[in-house]
Coordinates of C-alpha atoms and ligand atoms in Angstrom, one line a residue:
X1 CA 0.0 0.0 0.0
X2 CA 1.3 3.5 -0.9
X3 CA 1.7 6.1 1.8
X4 CA 0.6 9.7 1.4
X5 CA 1.6 12.4 3.9
X6 CA -0.7 15.4 4.4
X7 CA 0.8 18.5 6.0
X8 CA -2.3 20.5 6.8
X9 CA -4.4 22.4 9.3
X10 CA -7.0 20.7 11.5
X11 CA -10.7 21.2 10.7
X12 CA -12.7 19.7 13.5
X13 CA -15.8 19.3 11.2
X14 CA -13.9 16.8 9.2
X15 CA -15.0 18.5 6.0
X16 CA -11.7 20.2 5.1
X17 CA -8.1 20.2 6.4
X18 CA -6.2 17.2 7.6
X19 CA -9.2 15.3 8.7
X20 CA -10.7 15.4 5.2
X21 CA -7.3 14.7 3.6
X22 CA -6.9 11.5 5.5
X23 CA -10.4 10.3 4.6
X24 CA -9.7 11.0 0.9
X25 CA -6.3 9.4 0.9
X26 CA -7.8 6.3 2.5
X27 CA -10.7 6.3 0.0
X28 CA -8.1 6.0 -2.8
X29 CA -6.6 2.9 -1.1
X30 CA -3.5 4.6 0.3
X31 CA -2.2 4.9 3.9
X32 CA -2.6 8.5 5.1
X33 CA -0.1 10.2 7.4
X34 CA -0.6 13.6 8.9
X35 CA 1.6 16.4 10.1
X36 CA -0.5 19.1 11.8
X37 CA 0.5 22.7 10.8
X38 CA -2.3 24.7 12.4
X39 CA -5.4 24.3 14.6
X40 CA -8.7 26.0 13.7
X41 CA -11.8 26.6 15.8
X42 CA -14.6 26.1 13.3
X43 CA -18.0 24.6 12.6
X44 CA -19.8 24.2 9.3
X45 CA -20.8 27.9 9.4
X46 CA -17.5 29.7 9.8
X47 CA -13.9 29.7 11.0
X48 CA -13.8 31.3 14.4
X49 CA -10.1 31.3 15.0
X50 CA -6.8 30.0 13.7
X51 CA -3.7 29.0 15.7
X52 CA -0.5 28.0 13.9
X53 CA 1.4 25.1 15.4
X54 CA 4.7 26.0 17.0
X55 CA 6.9 26.2 13.9
X56 CA 9.8 24.0 15.2
X57 CA 7.3 21.3 16.1
X58 CA 6.1 21.2 12.4
X59 CA 9.8 20.6 11.5
X60 CA 10.3 18.0 14.3
X61 CA 7.1 16.1 13.2
X62 CA 8.4 16.0 9.6
X63 CA 11.9 15.0 10.4
X64 CA 10.9 12.3 12.9
X65 CA 8.3 10.8 10.6
X66 CA 10.3 10.8 7.4
X67 CA 13.3 9.3 9.2
X68 CA 11.1 6.2 9.8
X69 CA 8.5 6.2 7.0
X70 CA 9.1 7.4 3.4
X71 CA 5.9 8.8 1.9
X72 CA 5.2 8.0 -1.7
X73 CA 3.6 11.5 -2.1
X74 CA 3.0 14.6 -0.1
X75 CA 0.1 17.0 0.0
X76 CA 0.6 20.4 1.6
X77 CA -2.5 22.4 2.7
X78 CA -3.0 25.3 5.1
X79 CA 0.3 26.5 6.6
X80 CA -1.1 29.6 8.6
X81 CA 2.2 31.5 9.2
X82 CA 5.4 32.6 7.7
X83 CA 7.4 30.6 10.2
X84 CA 5.4 27.4 9.6
X85 CA 6.0 27.8 5.8
X86 CA 9.7 28.1 6.3
X87 CA 9.9 25.2 8.7
X88 CA 7.9 23.1 6.3
X89 CA 10.3 24.0 3.6
X90 CA 13.2 22.8 5.8
X91 CA 11.4 19.6 6.7
X92 CA 10.8 18.8 3.0
X93 CA 14.6 18.4 2.5
X94 CA 14.4 15.1 4.4
X95 CA 11.9 13.6 1.9
X96 CA 13.0 10.9 -0.5
X97 CA 14.1 12.2 -3.8
X98 CA 11.4 12.3 -6.4
X99 CA 8.4 12.0 -4.0
X100 CA 5.7 14.1 -5.7
X101 CA 4.5 17.2 -3.8
X102 CA 1.1 18.7 -4.3
X103 CA 0.7 22.2 -2.8
X104 CA -2.8 23.6 -2.3
X105 CA -1.9 27.3 -1.6
X106 CA -4.6 28.0 0.8
X107 CA -4.9 31.8 1.6
X108 CA -8.5 32.2 2.8
X109 CA -11.5 30.1 3.9
X110 CA -14.7 30.4 1.9
X111 CA -16.1 32.7 4.7
X112 CA -13.1 35.1 4.0
X113 CA -11.1 34.2 7.1
X114 CA -7.3 34.4 6.4
X115 CA -5.7 31.0 6.7
X116 CA -2.3 32.2 5.8
X117 CA -0.8 35.5 7.1
X118 CA 0.0 38.0 4.4
X119 CA 3.7 38.2 5.1
X120 CA 4.0 34.5 4.4
X121 CA 3.1 34.8 0.7
X122 CA 6.7 35.2 -0.5
X123 CA 7.8 32.1 1.4
X124 CA 4.9 30.2 0.0
X125 CA 5.8 31.2 -3.5
X126 CA 9.4 30.0 -2.9
X127 CA 8.0 26.6 -1.8
X128 CA 6.3 26.2 -5.3
X129 CA 9.7 25.4 -6.8
X130 CA 9.5 22.0 -5.0
X131 CA 6.0 21.3 -6.2
X132 CA 5.0 18.6 -8.8
X133 CA 1.8 20.6 -9.0
X134 CA 0.3 23.7 -7.3
X135 CA -3.5 23.8 -7.1
X136 CA -4.7 27.4 -6.6
X137 CA -8.3 28.7 -7.1
X138 CA -8.9 31.9 -9.0
X139 CA -8.7 34.3 -6.1
X140 CA -5.4 32.6 -5.0
X141 CA -4.0 33.0 -8.5
X142 CA -5.0 36.6 -8.7
X143 CA -3.6 37.4 -5.2
X144 CA -0.3 35.7 -5.8
X145 CA 0.3 36.8 -9.4
X146 CA -1.6 40.1 -9.6
X147 CA -3.0 38.9 -12.9
X148 CA -6.7 39.0 -13.8
X149 CA -7.2 35.3 -14.5
X150 CA -11.0 35.3 -14.8
X151 CA -10.9 34.7 -18.6
X152 CA -9.1 31.9 -20.5
X153 CA -6.3 34.1 -21.8
X154 CA -5.7 35.6 -18.3
X155 CA -5.6 32.1 -16.8
X156 CA -3.0 31.0 -19.4
X157 CA -0.9 34.0 -18.6
X158 CA -1.0 33.4 -14.9
X159 CA -0.3 29.6 -15.4
X160 CA 2.8 30.5 -17.3
X161 CA 3.9 32.7 -14.3
X162 CA 3.5 29.7 -12.0
X163 CA 5.7 27.4 -14.1
X164 CA 8.2 29.8 -15.4
X165 CA 8.7 32.4 -12.7
X166 CA 7.6 30.4 -9.6
X167 CA 9.2 27.3 -11.0
X168 CA 6.5 24.8 -10.1
X169 CA 6.6 21.7 -12.4
X170 CA 2.9 22.2 -13.0
X171 CA -0.1 24.3 -11.9
X172 CA -3.8 23.4 -11.9
X173 CA -5.9 26.6 -11.9
X174 CA -9.3 25.7 -10.5
X175 CA -12.2 27.4 -12.3
X176 CA -14.9 27.0 -9.6
X177 CA -14.9 30.8 -9.1
X178 CA -15.3 31.7 -12.8
X179 CA -18.4 33.5 -13.9
X180 CA -19.1 31.2 -16.8
X181 CA -18.2 27.5 -17.1
X182 CA -16.0 26.4 -14.2
X183 CA -13.2 25.1 -16.5
X184 CA -9.9 24.1 -14.9
X185 CA -6.5 24.8 -16.6
X186 CA -3.5 22.4 -16.1
X187 CA -0.2 23.8 -17.3
X188 CA 2.9 21.6 -17.3
X189 CA 6.4 23.1 -17.6
X190 CA 7.9 22.2 -21.0
X191 CA 11.0 23.2 -23.0
X192 CA 8.9 25.0 -25.6
X193 CA 6.7 26.7 -23.1
X194 CA 3.9 25.4 -20.8
X195 CA 1.9 22.5 -22.1
X196 CA -1.8 23.5 -21.6
X197 CA -4.7 21.2 -20.8
X198 CA -8.2 22.7 -20.4
X199 CA -10.7 20.5 -18.5
X200 CA -14.3 21.3 -19.0
X201 CA -16.3 21.8 -15.8
X202 CA -20.0 21.7 -15.3
X203 CA -21.5 23.6 -12.5
X204 CA -23.2 21.2 -10.2
X205 CA -26.4 22.7 -8.8
X206 CA -26.1 22.0 -5.1
X207 CA -27.4 23.8 -2.0
X208 CA -27.0 27.5 -2.0
X209 CA -25.1 27.1 1.3
X210 CA -22.1 25.6 -0.6
X211 CA -19.9 22.6 -0.2
X212 CA -16.9 22.8 2.2
X213 CA -13.4 21.3 1.6
X214 CA -13.5 20.7 -2.2
X215 CA -10.0 22.1 -2.7
X216 CA -8.5 20.0 0.2
X217 CA -10.2 16.9 -1.3
X218 CA -9.0 17.6 -4.8
X219 CA -5.3 18.1 -3.9
X220 CA -5.3 15.0 -1.7
X221 CA -6.9 12.9 -4.4
X222 CA -4.2 14.2 -6.9
X223 CA -1.4 13.2 -4.3
X224 CA -2.9 9.8 -3.9
X225 CA -3.1 9.3 -7.7
X226 CA 0.6 10.4 -8.1
X227 CA 1.6 8.1 -5.2
X228 CA 0.0 5.2 -7.1
X229 CA 2.0 6.0 -10.2
X230 CA -0.5 7.9 -12.3
X231 CA 0.8 10.6 -14.6
X232 CA -0.1 14.2 -13.7
X233 CA -2.9 14.5 -16.4
X234 CA -4.5 11.2 -15.4
X235 CA -4.2 12.0 -11.6
X236 CA -5.9 15.4 -12.2
X237 CA -8.7 13.9 -14.3
X238 CA -9.3 11.2 -11.8
X239 CA -9.3 13.6 -8.8
X240 CA -11.7 16.0 -10.6
X241 CA -14.2 13.2 -11.3
X242 CA -13.9 12.2 -7.6
X243 CA -14.6 15.7 -6.4
X244 CA -17.5 16.3 -8.9
X245 CA -19.1 13.1 -7.6
X246 CA -18.5 14.2 -4.0
X247 CA -20.3 17.5 -4.7
X248 CA -23.2 15.7 -6.3
X249 CA -23.5 13.5 -3.2
X250 CA -22.8 16.3 -0.7
X251 CA -24.6 15.9 2.6
X252 CA -25.8 18.1 5.5
X253 CA -24.1 17.6 8.8
X254 CA -24.6 20.9 10.5
X255 CA -26.2 24.3 10.1
X256 CA -23.7 25.6 7.5
X257 CA -21.9 24.3 4.4
X258 CA -22.5 20.8 3.2
X259 CA -19.7 18.3 3.2
X260 CA -18.5 16.1 0.3
X261 CA -20.2 12.7 0.0
X262 CA -17.8 9.9 -1.0
X263 CA -19.1 7.0 -3.0
X264 CA -17.1 3.9 -3.9
X265 CA -16.9 4.3 -7.7
X266 CA -13.5 6.1 -7.7
X267 CA -11.9 3.9 -5.1
X268 CA -8.7 2.4 -6.4
X269 CA -6.0 0.3 -4.8
X270 CA -3.0 0.1 -7.1
Ligands
LIG301 N1 -10.0 24.9 7.5 C1 -8.9 24.2 7.1 C2 -8.0 23.6 8.1 C3 -8.6 24.2 5.7 O1 -7.5 23.5 5.3 C4 -9.5 24.7 4.8 C5 -9.3 24.6 3.4 O2 -9.2 25.5 2.6 C6 -10.6 25.4 5.3 C7 -10.8 25.5 6.6 C8 -11.6 26.2 4.4 O3 -12.3 25.3 3.6 P1 -13.4 26.0 2.7 O4 -12.8 27.1 2.0 O5 -13.8 24.9 1.8 O6 -14.5 26.5 3.6

């Protein structure tokens, strides 16, 4: 069985963050490991507060774990503070060479709460050079690049910045916040410029209250696919189908956002 390490914040609802990552990784037939980077106080309605973990403890968790168990892939989610980003970066040096790294550059929760402090953006961008793929949504792309990425051209320009300037091997710009069709753009670094793949999205009519944790689930599903030996395009396709199904089967657990519903049709055990 392949092992996937999630470095992520705690979401007590289980809908996002580390708790969701571990459920998704398990769903894909991998063993999930978790390094906690931050605590949140939240329910399905809002994030009430955020507390980064003591930065050196993030590094200690990583070094201690990786000394013993070598993950086949890593997913990085909420990092909360500049010091946690920097200690995560130090900890990644102890990873086995070639282990794929998926970075979900979480800046804000859906309710607008900052999940990463502003002064950490530069260190987060530096971390992208280690990534197999970075999975920003449109607001994250626009905040980090300053580009208007709402149209196709703008997204392609911003994607080029991620692979050429920020040096990530690939970027998946999630289109859920687009006005029109929520198409996603995958750009893979290539010698003759980025190789572009547009994935058509269909808006799934769900509850007006929204579905929590889709970005966390998508990046964990991609990491699990990469751990199992899928190529980047195939891992992204598979993860998108998994999340689309999860949104269609979303369920109510509290008074706020719905949580993804997992069915068995995308379960794999390579
Ligand atoms: N809490 C944690 C720990 C997260 O990692 C995330 C992910 O973005 C959120 C909350 C916010 O999730 P959402 O934006 O889906 O509400």
